[in-house]
Amino acid sequence: MRTRGITTALAAVLVLAFGAACGDDSDAATYYGDELALGNGQIRTYVTTDDSGKPTEVGLRIQEAALEGLPMPAGEPEGPPPAGRPLALPKEAAGAVVDHLTFDWVPHGHPPAGMFDKPHFDSHFYFIDPAAVTAISPQDPQFLAKAAVNPDAKYMPAGYVTAPEPIEMQAVPAMGVHWLDMSNPVAPGQFTQTLINGSWDGQYIFTEPMFTLEWLLTKPSFTGDIPQPQAYQRTARYPTTYSISFDDTADEYVVTVGGLTDRTAS
C-alpha cells in the first residue's frame, strides 16, 4: 500500500510538471534583434510577446560596460547631432507601430539652449522605416515645406508642441521635427529624463525617451505614461508607457516602450 501511494504521488508530480512545462511554451517570450558596439560594451534591441505572440513591449538592452569609454569629441558641434545607425527589431515585433530604433550618444547636448545641454542619450523609436528617415534630408527641395506641415492635432499626443526655434532649426536631417511636452516641461538646468515626440510632413513618426548619462548611472527604476492622441494615423499596436531601468541580474540598462495596445486608423 505504501509503495502504491508513493507511485501515485510521483505520477501526480510528473503530471503537474508536464503541465507546467506545456504552459511555459505558451507564456510570454523575449526575442533579440540588432546589436551595436557602444563604449566598452554592446547594446541590442528586443521585443517581448504575450502568450498569443503579440508584441507587448519593444526596446533596448544596454550592457553596463557600454557606458564606459564613451567617445568625447573635442569642441562644440556646429549643428544637431548626427543620426545613429538604424537598429532593427526582431521579426516577432511585427504588428507594433515601432519599425526600428536608433540610440545616440550626445556628449555636448543639443538645443534648445539651456534645456538639453547635458551629456545625454537620444533613443528614437521610429514608426517609419529607415529609408523614410534617411529621406528627411536638406537635399529634398521640399525639406522645409515638409517640416512646416504638422499632423492634425488629433494625431499628436496632448500637451506637446514643436520646439521654439525657427522652422529651419526644427527640421533635423534624418530625424524630423521634435515636439516637447509642455504639460510637464523641463526646467532650465533640471534635465534628467523626458519624453519627446516627432513628426514629418504631417505624420507622427517617433517617440523618444531622452535621458542624461548622469541620471542613467544612478540605475533608475522609472516608468511613465506616453500621452495618447485622440486618433491614430495607422492601424498597429501603439505604446502607452515607457520605462528606463537597470536589470541587476543581467547587468544591463533597459529602455523600453511598453503596454502596446491595438489601435485602429481613423
PDB file of C-alpha atoms in Angstrom:
ATOM      1  CA  MET A   1       0.000   0.000   0.000  1.00  0.00           C
ATOM      2  CA  ARG A   2       2.810   2.419   0.863  1.00  0.00           C
ATOM      3  CA  THR A   3       4.665   1.693  -2.415  1.00  0.00           C
ATOM      4  CA  ARG A   4       1.482   2.207  -4.387  1.00  0.00           C
ATOM      5  CA  GLY A   5       0.920   5.542  -2.623  1.00  0.00           C
ATOM      6  CA  ILE A   6       4.441   6.719  -3.435  1.00  0.00           C
ATOM      7  CA  THR A   7       3.994   5.686  -7.072  1.00  0.00           C
ATOM      8  CA  THR A   8       0.701   7.548  -7.302  1.00  0.00           C
ATOM      9  CA  ALA A   9       2.214  10.669  -5.758  1.00  0.00           C
ATOM     10  CA  LEU A  10       5.165  10.560  -8.164  1.00  0.00           C
ATOM     11  CA  ALA A  11       2.792  10.223 -11.087  1.00  0.00           C
ATOM     12  CA  ALA A  12       0.848  13.270  -9.893  1.00  0.00           C
ATOM     13  CA  VAL A  13       4.053  15.287  -9.610  1.00  0.00           C
ATOM     14  CA  LEU A  14       5.071  14.283 -13.121  1.00  0.00           C
ATOM     15  CA  VAL A  15       1.676  15.292 -14.484  1.00  0.00           C
ATOM     16  CA  LEU A  16       1.928  18.676 -12.781  1.00  0.00           C
ATOM     17  CA  ALA A  17       5.483  19.192 -14.027  1.00  0.00           C
ATOM     18  CA  PHE A  18       4.475  18.267 -17.572  1.00  0.00           C
ATOM     19  CA  GLY A  19       1.514  20.618 -17.390  1.00  0.00           C
ATOM     20  CA  ALA A  20       3.723  23.454 -16.154  1.00  0.00           C
ATOM     21  CA  ALA A  21       6.229  22.804 -18.933  1.00  0.00           C
ATOM     22  CA  CYS A  22       3.473  22.887 -21.534  1.00  0.00           C
ATOM     23  CA  GLY A  23       2.200  26.104 -20.043  1.00  0.00           C
ATOM     24  CA  ASP A  24       5.653  27.653 -20.289  1.00  0.00           C
ATOM     25  CA  ASP A  25       5.678  27.064 -24.049  1.00  0.00           C
ATOM     26  CA  SER A  26       2.768  29.476 -24.490  1.00  0.00           C
ATOM     27  CA  ASP A  27       3.874  32.111 -21.973  1.00  0.00           C
ATOM     28  CA  ALA A  28       5.396  35.497 -22.748  1.00  0.00           C
ATOM     29  CA  ALA A  29       8.738  35.327 -24.542  1.00  0.00           C
ATOM     30  CA  THR A  30      11.581  37.720 -25.351  1.00  0.00           C
ATOM     31  CA  TYR A  31      13.430  37.831 -28.676  1.00  0.00           C
ATOM     32  CA  TYR A  32      16.579  39.768 -29.574  1.00  0.00           C
ATOM     33  CA  GLY A  33      17.430  41.715 -32.709  1.00  0.00           C
ATOM     34  CA  ASP A  34      20.145  44.059 -33.949  1.00  0.00           C
ATOM     35  CA  GLU A  35      23.331  44.722 -31.937  1.00  0.00           C
ATOM     36  CA  LEU A  36      25.711  47.673 -31.881  1.00  0.00           C
ATOM     37  CA  ALA A  37      29.029  48.318 -30.128  1.00  0.00           C
ATOM     38  CA  LEU A  38      28.991  51.263 -27.718  1.00  0.00           C
ATOM     39  CA  GLY A  39      31.727  52.333 -25.296  1.00  0.00           C
ATOM     40  CA  ASN A  40      33.239  49.152 -23.864  1.00  0.00           C
ATOM     41  CA  GLY A  41      30.129  47.094 -24.411  1.00  0.00           C
ATOM     42  CA  GLN A  42      27.160  46.339 -26.640  1.00  0.00           C
ATOM     43  CA  ILE A  43      23.532  47.331 -26.995  1.00  0.00           C
ATOM     44  CA  ARG A  44      20.804  45.207 -28.589  1.00  0.00           C
ATOM     45  CA  THR A  45      17.139  45.527 -29.482  1.00  0.00           C
ATOM     46  CA  TYR A  46      14.464  43.201 -28.185  1.00  0.00           C
ATOM     47  CA  VAL A  47      10.737  42.525 -28.200  1.00  0.00           C
ATOM     48  CA  THR A  48       8.590  40.776 -25.616  1.00  0.00           C
ATOM     49  CA  THR A  49       5.451  38.985 -26.788  1.00  0.00           C
ATOM     50  CA  ASP A  50       2.405  37.714 -24.921  1.00  0.00           C
ATOM     51  CA  ASP A  51       1.134  34.130 -24.905  1.00  0.00           C
ATOM     52  CA  SER A  52      -0.610  34.709 -28.246  1.00  0.00           C
ATOM     53  CA  GLY A  53       2.560  36.016 -29.893  1.00  0.00           C
ATOM     54  CA  LYS A  54       1.535  39.688 -29.970  1.00  0.00           C
ATOM     55  CA  PRO A  55       4.276  42.205 -29.113  1.00  0.00           C
ATOM     56  CA  THR A  56       3.751  43.877 -25.729  1.00  0.00           C
ATOM     57  CA  GLU A  57       6.973  45.913 -25.466  1.00  0.00           C
ATOM     58  CA  VAL A  58       9.996  46.770 -27.585  1.00  0.00           C
ATOM     59  CA  GLY A  59      13.243  48.320 -26.506  1.00  0.00           C
ATOM     60  CA  LEU A  60      16.973  48.264 -25.956  1.00  0.00           C
ATOM     61  CA  ARG A  61      19.170  46.417 -23.515  1.00  0.00           C
ATOM     62  CA  ILE A  62      22.437  48.228 -22.808  1.00  0.00           C
ATOM     63  CA  GLN A  63      25.372  46.443 -21.197  1.00  0.00           C
ATOM     64  CA  GLU A  64      26.717  48.254 -18.148  1.00  0.00           C
ATOM     65  CA  ALA A  65      30.151  48.388 -19.810  1.00  0.00           C
ATOM     66  CA  ALA A  66      28.639  50.300 -22.745  1.00  0.00           C
ATOM     67  CA  LEU A  67      28.563  53.417 -20.548  1.00  0.00           C
ATOM     68  CA  GLU A  68      32.324  53.169 -20.015  1.00  0.00           C
ATOM     69  CA  GLY A  69      34.748  54.519 -22.620  1.00  0.00           C
ATOM     70  CA  LEU A  70      32.140  56.625 -24.399  1.00  0.00           C
ATOM     71  CA  PRO A  71      33.659  58.889 -27.065  1.00  0.00           C
ATOM     72  CA  MET A  72      34.071  62.523 -26.019  1.00  0.00           C
ATOM     73  CA  PRO A  73      34.765  64.590 -29.156  1.00  0.00           C
ATOM     74  CA  ALA A  74      36.686  67.817 -28.613  1.00  0.00           C
ATOM     75  CA  GLY A  75      34.994  71.123 -29.324  1.00  0.00           C
ATOM     76  CA  GLU A  76      31.349  72.048 -29.668  1.00  0.00           C
ATOM     77  CA  PRO A  77      29.317  70.648 -32.581  1.00  0.00           C
ATOM     78  CA  GLU A  78      28.304  73.115 -35.285  1.00  0.00           C
ATOM     79  CA  GLY A  79      24.813  71.686 -35.699  1.00  0.00           C
ATOM     80  CA  PRO A  80      22.442  68.999 -34.410  1.00  0.00           C
ATOM     81  CA  PRO A  81      23.977  65.614 -33.541  1.00  0.00           C
ATOM     82  CA  PRO A  82      24.228  63.149 -36.438  1.00  0.00           C
ATOM     83  CA  ALA A  83      21.643  60.410 -36.600  1.00  0.00           C
ATOM     84  CA  GLY A  84      22.682  56.969 -35.425  1.00  0.00           C
ATOM     85  CA  ARG A  85      22.584  53.740 -37.383  1.00  0.00           C
ATOM     86  CA  PRO A  86      19.103  52.165 -37.550  1.00  0.00           C
ATOM     87  CA  LEU A  87      18.732  49.163 -35.237  1.00  0.00           C
ATOM     88  CA  ALA A  88      16.326  46.522 -36.482  1.00  0.00           C
ATOM     89  CA  LEU A  89      13.852  44.833 -34.194  1.00  0.00           C
ATOM     90  CA  PRO A  90      13.386  41.053 -34.282  1.00  0.00           C
ATOM     91  CA  LYS A  91      10.706  39.776 -36.674  1.00  0.00           C
ATOM     92  CA  GLU A  92       8.490  38.923 -33.700  1.00  0.00           C
ATOM     93  CA  ALA A  93       7.856  42.677 -33.294  1.00  0.00           C
ATOM     94  CA  ALA A  94       5.613  42.601 -36.386  1.00  0.00           C
ATOM     95  CA  GLY A  95       2.364  44.385 -35.587  1.00  0.00           C
ATOM     96  CA  ALA A  96       3.969  47.005 -33.364  1.00  0.00           C
ATOM     97  CA  VAL A  97       3.886  50.561 -34.707  1.00  0.00           C
ATOM     98  CA  VAL A  98       7.631  50.820 -33.934  1.00  0.00           C
ATOM     99  CA  ASP A  99       9.592  49.898 -37.067  1.00  0.00           C
ATOM    100  CA  HIS A 100      13.165  50.338 -35.776  1.00  0.00           C
ATOM    101  CA  LEU A 101      15.261  52.238 -33.212  1.00  0.00           C
ATOM    102  CA  THR A 102      18.286  54.490 -33.027  1.00  0.00           C
ATOM    103  CA  PHE A 103      20.354  55.150 -29.898  1.00  0.00           C
ATOM    104  CA  ASP A 104      22.527  58.251 -29.958  1.00  0.00           C
ATOM    105  CA  TRP A 105      25.178  59.415 -27.509  1.00  0.00           C
ATOM    106  CA  VAL A 106      25.141  63.240 -27.411  1.00  0.00           C
ATOM    107  CA  PRO A 107      28.176  64.261 -25.299  1.00  0.00           C
ATOM    108  CA  HIS A 108      27.725  68.027 -25.801  1.00  0.00           C
ATOM    109  CA  GLY A 109      23.938  68.120 -25.568  1.00  0.00           C
ATOM    110  CA  HIS A 110      21.802  69.935 -28.133  1.00  0.00           C
ATOM    111  CA  PRO A 111      19.213  72.732 -28.456  1.00  0.00           C
ATOM    112  CA  PRO A 112      17.036  74.187 -27.062  1.00  0.00           C
ATOM    113  CA  ALA A 113      19.843  76.113 -25.359  1.00  0.00           C
ATOM    114  CA  GLY A 114      19.860  75.853 -21.579  1.00  0.00           C
ATOM    115  CA  MET A 115      17.491  72.878 -21.618  1.00  0.00           C
ATOM    116  CA  PHE A 116      19.220  69.805 -23.070  1.00  0.00           C
ATOM    117  CA  ASP A 117      22.864  70.860 -22.744  1.00  0.00           C
ATOM    118  CA  LYS A 118      23.945  67.952 -20.539  1.00  0.00           C
ATOM    119  CA  PRO A 119      25.644  64.807 -21.923  1.00  0.00           C
ATOM    120  CA  HIS A 120      22.744  62.505 -22.706  1.00  0.00           C
ATOM    121  CA  PHE A 121      21.234  59.775 -24.869  1.00  0.00           C
ATOM    122  CA  ASP A 122      18.505  60.105 -27.511  1.00  0.00           C
ATOM    123  CA  SER A 123      16.571  56.887 -28.102  1.00  0.00           C
ATOM    124  CA  HIS A 124      14.284  57.247 -31.116  1.00  0.00           C
ATOM    125  CA  PHE A 125      11.535  54.646 -31.578  1.00  0.00           C
ATOM    126  CA  TYR A 126      10.587  55.251 -35.222  1.00  0.00           C
ATOM    127  CA  PHE A 127       7.181  54.449 -36.713  1.00  0.00           C
ATOM    128  CA  ILE A 128       8.555  54.728 -40.272  1.00  0.00           C
ATOM    129  CA  ASP A 129      11.212  52.632 -41.978  1.00  0.00           C
ATOM    130  CA  PRO A 130      14.923  53.582 -42.244  1.00  0.00           C
ATOM    131  CA  ALA A 131      14.620  54.655 -45.884  1.00  0.00           C
ATOM    132  CA  ALA A 132      11.887  57.145 -44.989  1.00  0.00           C
ATOM    133  CA  VAL A 133      14.018  58.507 -42.130  1.00  0.00           C
ATOM    134  CA  THR A 134      17.043  58.908 -44.420  1.00  0.00           C
ATOM    135  CA  ALA A 135      14.829  60.774 -46.909  1.00  0.00           C
ATOM    136  CA  ILE A 136      14.398  63.567 -44.318  1.00  0.00           C
ATOM    137  CA  SER A 137      17.206  65.471 -45.985  1.00  0.00           C
ATOM    138  CA  PRO A 138      18.090  69.072 -46.902  1.00  0.00           C
ATOM    139  CA  GLN A 139      18.748  67.667 -50.374  1.00  0.00           C
ATOM    140  CA  ASP A 140      14.972  67.343 -50.755  1.00  0.00           C
ATOM    141  CA  PRO A 141      13.718  70.596 -52.396  1.00  0.00           C
ATOM    142  CA  GLN A 142      10.625  70.339 -50.173  1.00  0.00           C
ATOM    143  CA  PHE A 143      12.616  69.828 -46.963  1.00  0.00           C
ATOM    144  CA  LEU A 144      11.469  72.967 -45.120  1.00  0.00           C
ATOM    145  CA  ALA A 145       7.961  72.792 -46.567  1.00  0.00           C
ATOM    146  CA  LYS A 146       7.554  69.255 -45.221  1.00  0.00           C
ATOM    147  CA  ALA A 147       8.944  70.318 -41.845  1.00  0.00           C
ATOM    148  CA  ALA A 148       6.276  73.022 -41.633  1.00  0.00           C
ATOM    149  CA  VAL A 149       3.383  70.568 -42.148  1.00  0.00           C
ATOM    150  CA  ASN A 150       2.271  69.446 -38.694  1.00  0.00           C
ATOM    151  CA  PRO A 151      -0.019  66.470 -38.187  1.00  0.00           C
ATOM    152  CA  ASP A 152      -3.651  67.235 -37.455  1.00  0.00           C
ATOM    153  CA  ALA A 153      -3.840  67.986 -33.725  1.00  0.00           C
ATOM    154  CA  LYS A 154      -5.891  64.852 -33.065  1.00  0.00           C
ATOM    155  CA  TYR A 155      -2.958  62.684 -34.173  1.00  0.00           C
ATOM    156  CA  MET A 156      -0.363  64.129 -31.763  1.00  0.00           C
ATOM    157  CA  PRO A 157      -0.211  63.396 -28.018  1.00  0.00           C
ATOM    158  CA  ALA A 158      -1.961  66.069 -25.988  1.00  0.00           C
ATOM    159  CA  GLY A 159       0.255  68.689 -24.357  1.00  0.00           C
ATOM    160  CA  TYR A 160       3.032  68.528 -26.979  1.00  0.00           C
ATOM    161  CA  VAL A 161       4.193  71.497 -29.038  1.00  0.00           C
ATOM    162  CA  THR A 162       7.018  71.994 -31.517  1.00  0.00           C
ATOM    163  CA  ALA A 163      10.334  73.310 -30.242  1.00  0.00           C
ATOM    164  CA  PRO A 164      10.575  77.128 -30.121  1.00  0.00           C
ATOM    165  CA  GLU A 165      13.290  77.515 -32.799  1.00  0.00           C
ATOM    166  CA  PRO A 166      12.614  78.747 -36.369  1.00  0.00           C
ATOM    167  CA  ILE A 167      11.490  76.021 -38.760  1.00  0.00           C
ATOM    168  CA  GLU A 168      14.945  75.716 -40.352  1.00  0.00           C
ATOM    169  CA  MET A 169      16.302  74.743 -36.913  1.00  0.00           C
ATOM    170  CA  GLN A 170      13.368  72.491 -36.056  1.00  0.00           C
ATOM    171  CA  ALA A 171      13.946  70.396 -39.178  1.00  0.00           C
ATOM    172  CA  VAL A 172      16.657  67.936 -38.106  1.00  0.00           C
ATOM    173  CA  PRO A 173      18.052  65.866 -41.007  1.00  0.00           C
ATOM    174  CA  ALA A 174      17.422  62.111 -40.759  1.00  0.00           C
ATOM    175  CA  MET A 175      15.200  62.698 -37.701  1.00  0.00           C
ATOM    176  CA  GLY A 176      12.349  65.163 -38.217  1.00  0.00           C
ATOM    177  CA  VAL A 177      10.664  67.858 -36.134  1.00  0.00           C
ATOM    178  CA  HIS A 178      10.805  67.391 -32.369  1.00  0.00           C
ATOM    179  CA  TRP A 179       7.830  68.110 -30.087  1.00  0.00           C
ATOM    180  CA  LEU A 180       8.225  68.954 -26.382  1.00  0.00           C
ATOM    181  CA  ASP A 181       5.877  68.085 -23.519  1.00  0.00           C
ATOM    182  CA  MET A 182       4.545  71.428 -22.268  1.00  0.00           C
ATOM    183  CA  SER A 183       2.266  69.681 -19.773  1.00  0.00           C
ATOM    184  CA  ASN A 184       5.429  68.601 -17.938  1.00  0.00           C
ATOM    185  CA  PRO A 185       8.167  70.988 -19.137  1.00  0.00           C
ATOM    186  CA  VAL A 186      11.850  70.546 -18.360  1.00  0.00           C
ATOM    187  CA  ALA A 187      13.047  73.480 -16.254  1.00  0.00           C
ATOM    188  CA  PRO A 188      16.368  75.081 -17.296  1.00  0.00           C
ATOM    189  CA  GLY A 189      19.272  73.125 -15.820  1.00  0.00           C
ATOM    190  CA  GLN A 190      16.972  70.414 -14.414  1.00  0.00           C
ATOM    191  CA  PHE A 191      17.029  67.881 -17.255  1.00  0.00           C
ATOM    192  CA  THR A 192      17.296  64.250 -16.125  1.00  0.00           C
ATOM    193  CA  GLN A 193      14.838  62.473 -18.409  1.00  0.00           C
ATOM    194  CA  THR A 194      11.920  63.399 -20.624  1.00  0.00           C
ATOM    195  CA  LEU A 195       9.809  62.040 -23.477  1.00  0.00           C
ATOM    196  CA  ILE A 196       9.989  63.744 -26.884  1.00  0.00           C
ATOM    197  CA  ASN A 197       7.703  63.046 -29.839  1.00  0.00           C
ATOM    198  CA  GLY A 198       8.370  63.733 -33.509  1.00  0.00           C
ATOM    199  CA  SER A 199       6.697  64.425 -36.830  1.00  0.00           C
ATOM    200  CA  TRP A 200       7.466  64.920 -40.507  1.00  0.00           C
ATOM    201  CA  ASP A 201       5.322  66.061 -43.415  1.00  0.00           C
ATOM    202  CA  GLY A 202       2.078  65.700 -41.468  1.00  0.00           C
ATOM    203  CA  GLN A 203       2.911  62.314 -39.946  1.00  0.00           C
ATOM    204  CA  TYR A 204       3.582  61.370 -36.302  1.00  0.00           C
ATOM    205  CA  ILE A 205       6.829  59.408 -36.819  1.00  0.00           C
ATOM    206  CA  PHE A 206       8.566  58.694 -33.499  1.00  0.00           C
ATOM    207  CA  THR A 207       8.510  58.706 -29.729  1.00  0.00           C
ATOM    208  CA  GLU A 208      11.793  59.331 -27.932  1.00  0.00           C
ATOM    209  CA  PRO A 209      12.797  58.699 -24.323  1.00  0.00           C
ATOM    210  CA  MET A 210      15.738  61.039 -23.686  1.00  0.00           C
ATOM    211  CA  PHE A 211      17.904  60.958 -20.544  1.00  0.00           C
ATOM    212  CA  THR A 212      21.233  62.118 -19.179  1.00  0.00           C
ATOM    213  CA  LEU A 213      24.250  59.894 -18.632  1.00  0.00           C
ATOM    214  CA  GLU A 214      24.474  61.157 -15.048  1.00  0.00           C
ATOM    215  CA  TRP A 215      20.897  60.108 -14.301  1.00  0.00           C
ATOM    216  CA  LEU A 216      21.218  56.737 -16.045  1.00  0.00           C
ATOM    217  CA  LEU A 217      24.272  55.889 -13.937  1.00  0.00           C
ATOM    218  CA  THR A 218      22.053  56.094 -10.819  1.00  0.00           C
ATOM    219  CA  LYS A 219      20.441  52.865 -12.134  1.00  0.00           C
ATOM    220  CA  PRO A 220      16.896  54.251 -12.028  1.00  0.00           C
ATOM    221  CA  SER A 221      13.659  52.314 -11.943  1.00  0.00           C
ATOM    222  CA  PHE A 222      11.376  54.669 -13.837  1.00  0.00           C
ATOM    223  CA  THR A 223       8.077  54.148 -15.650  1.00  0.00           C
ATOM    224  CA  GLY A 224       5.976  56.915 -17.177  1.00  0.00           C
ATOM    225  CA  ASP A 225       2.880  57.164 -19.332  1.00  0.00           C
ATOM    226  CA  ILE A 226       3.036  58.056 -23.019  1.00  0.00           C
ATOM    227  CA  PRO A 227       0.235  60.572 -23.605  1.00  0.00           C
ATOM    228  CA  GLN A 228      -2.124  59.242 -26.246  1.00  0.00           C
ATOM    229  CA  PRO A 229      -3.516  61.147 -29.240  1.00  0.00           C
ATOM    230  CA  GLN A 230      -7.238  61.341 -29.878  1.00  0.00           C
ATOM    231  CA  ALA A 231      -6.893  59.357 -33.116  1.00  0.00           C
ATOM    232  CA  TYR A 232      -4.308  57.257 -34.966  1.00  0.00           C
ATOM    233  CA  GLN A 233      -2.897  57.529 -38.479  1.00  0.00           C
ATOM    234  CA  ARG A 234      -2.315  53.809 -38.923  1.00  0.00           C
ATOM    235  CA  THR A 235      -3.620  50.535 -37.566  1.00  0.00           C
ATOM    236  CA  ALA A 236      -0.995  48.993 -35.285  1.00  0.00           C
ATOM    237  CA  ARG A 237      -0.076  48.305 -31.672  1.00  0.00           C
ATOM    238  CA  TYR A 238       0.950  51.598 -30.037  1.00  0.00           C
ATOM    239  CA  PRO A 239       2.954  52.025 -26.809  1.00  0.00           C
ATOM    240  CA  THR A 240       1.223  53.514 -23.769  1.00  0.00           C
ATOM    241  CA  THR A 241       4.173  53.546 -21.332  1.00  0.00           C
ATOM    242  CA  TYR A 242       7.935  53.996 -21.379  1.00  0.00           C
ATOM    243  CA  SER A 243      10.474  52.857 -18.820  1.00  0.00           C
ATOM    244  CA  ILE A 244      14.172  53.212 -18.031  1.00  0.00           C
ATOM    245  CA  SER A 245      15.635  50.786 -15.512  1.00  0.00           C
ATOM    246  CA  PHE A 246      18.564  48.577 -14.568  1.00  0.00           C
ATOM    247  CA  ASP A 247      18.467  44.758 -14.647  1.00  0.00           C
ATOM    248  CA  ASP A 248      20.684  43.613 -11.752  1.00  0.00           C
ATOM    249  CA  THR A 249      20.678  40.014 -12.962  1.00  0.00           C
ATOM    250  CA  ALA A 250      21.950  40.776 -16.467  1.00  0.00           C
ATOM    251  CA  ASP A 251      23.909  43.947 -15.552  1.00  0.00           C
ATOM    252  CA  GLU A 252      22.063  45.777 -18.308  1.00  0.00           C
ATOM    253  CA  TYR A 253      20.175  49.036 -18.556  1.00  0.00           C
ATOM    254  CA  VAL A 254      16.767  48.616 -20.200  1.00  0.00           C
ATOM    255  CA  VAL A 255      14.997  51.312 -22.222  1.00  0.00           C
ATOM    256  CA  THR A 256      11.577  50.276 -23.411  1.00  0.00           C
ATOM    257  CA  VAL A 257       8.200  51.395 -24.671  1.00  0.00           C
ATOM    258  CA  GLY A 258       5.502  49.045 -23.482  1.00  0.00           C
ATOM    259  CA  GLY A 259       1.837  48.454 -22.884  1.00  0.00           C
ATOM    260  CA  LEU A 260       1.454  48.000 -26.637  1.00  0.00           C
ATOM    261  CA  THR A 261      -2.240  48.292 -27.430  1.00  0.00           C
ATOM    262  CA  ASP A 262      -4.174  47.729 -30.673  1.00  0.00           C
ATOM    263  CA  ARG A 263      -5.300  50.986 -32.298  1.00  0.00           C
ATOM    264  CA  THR A 264      -7.300  51.440 -35.485  1.00  0.00           C
ATOM    265  CA  ALA A 265      -6.591  54.149 -38.030  1.00  0.00           C
ATOM    266  CA  SER A 266      -9.277  56.811 -38.074  1.00  0.00           C
TER     267      SER A 266
END
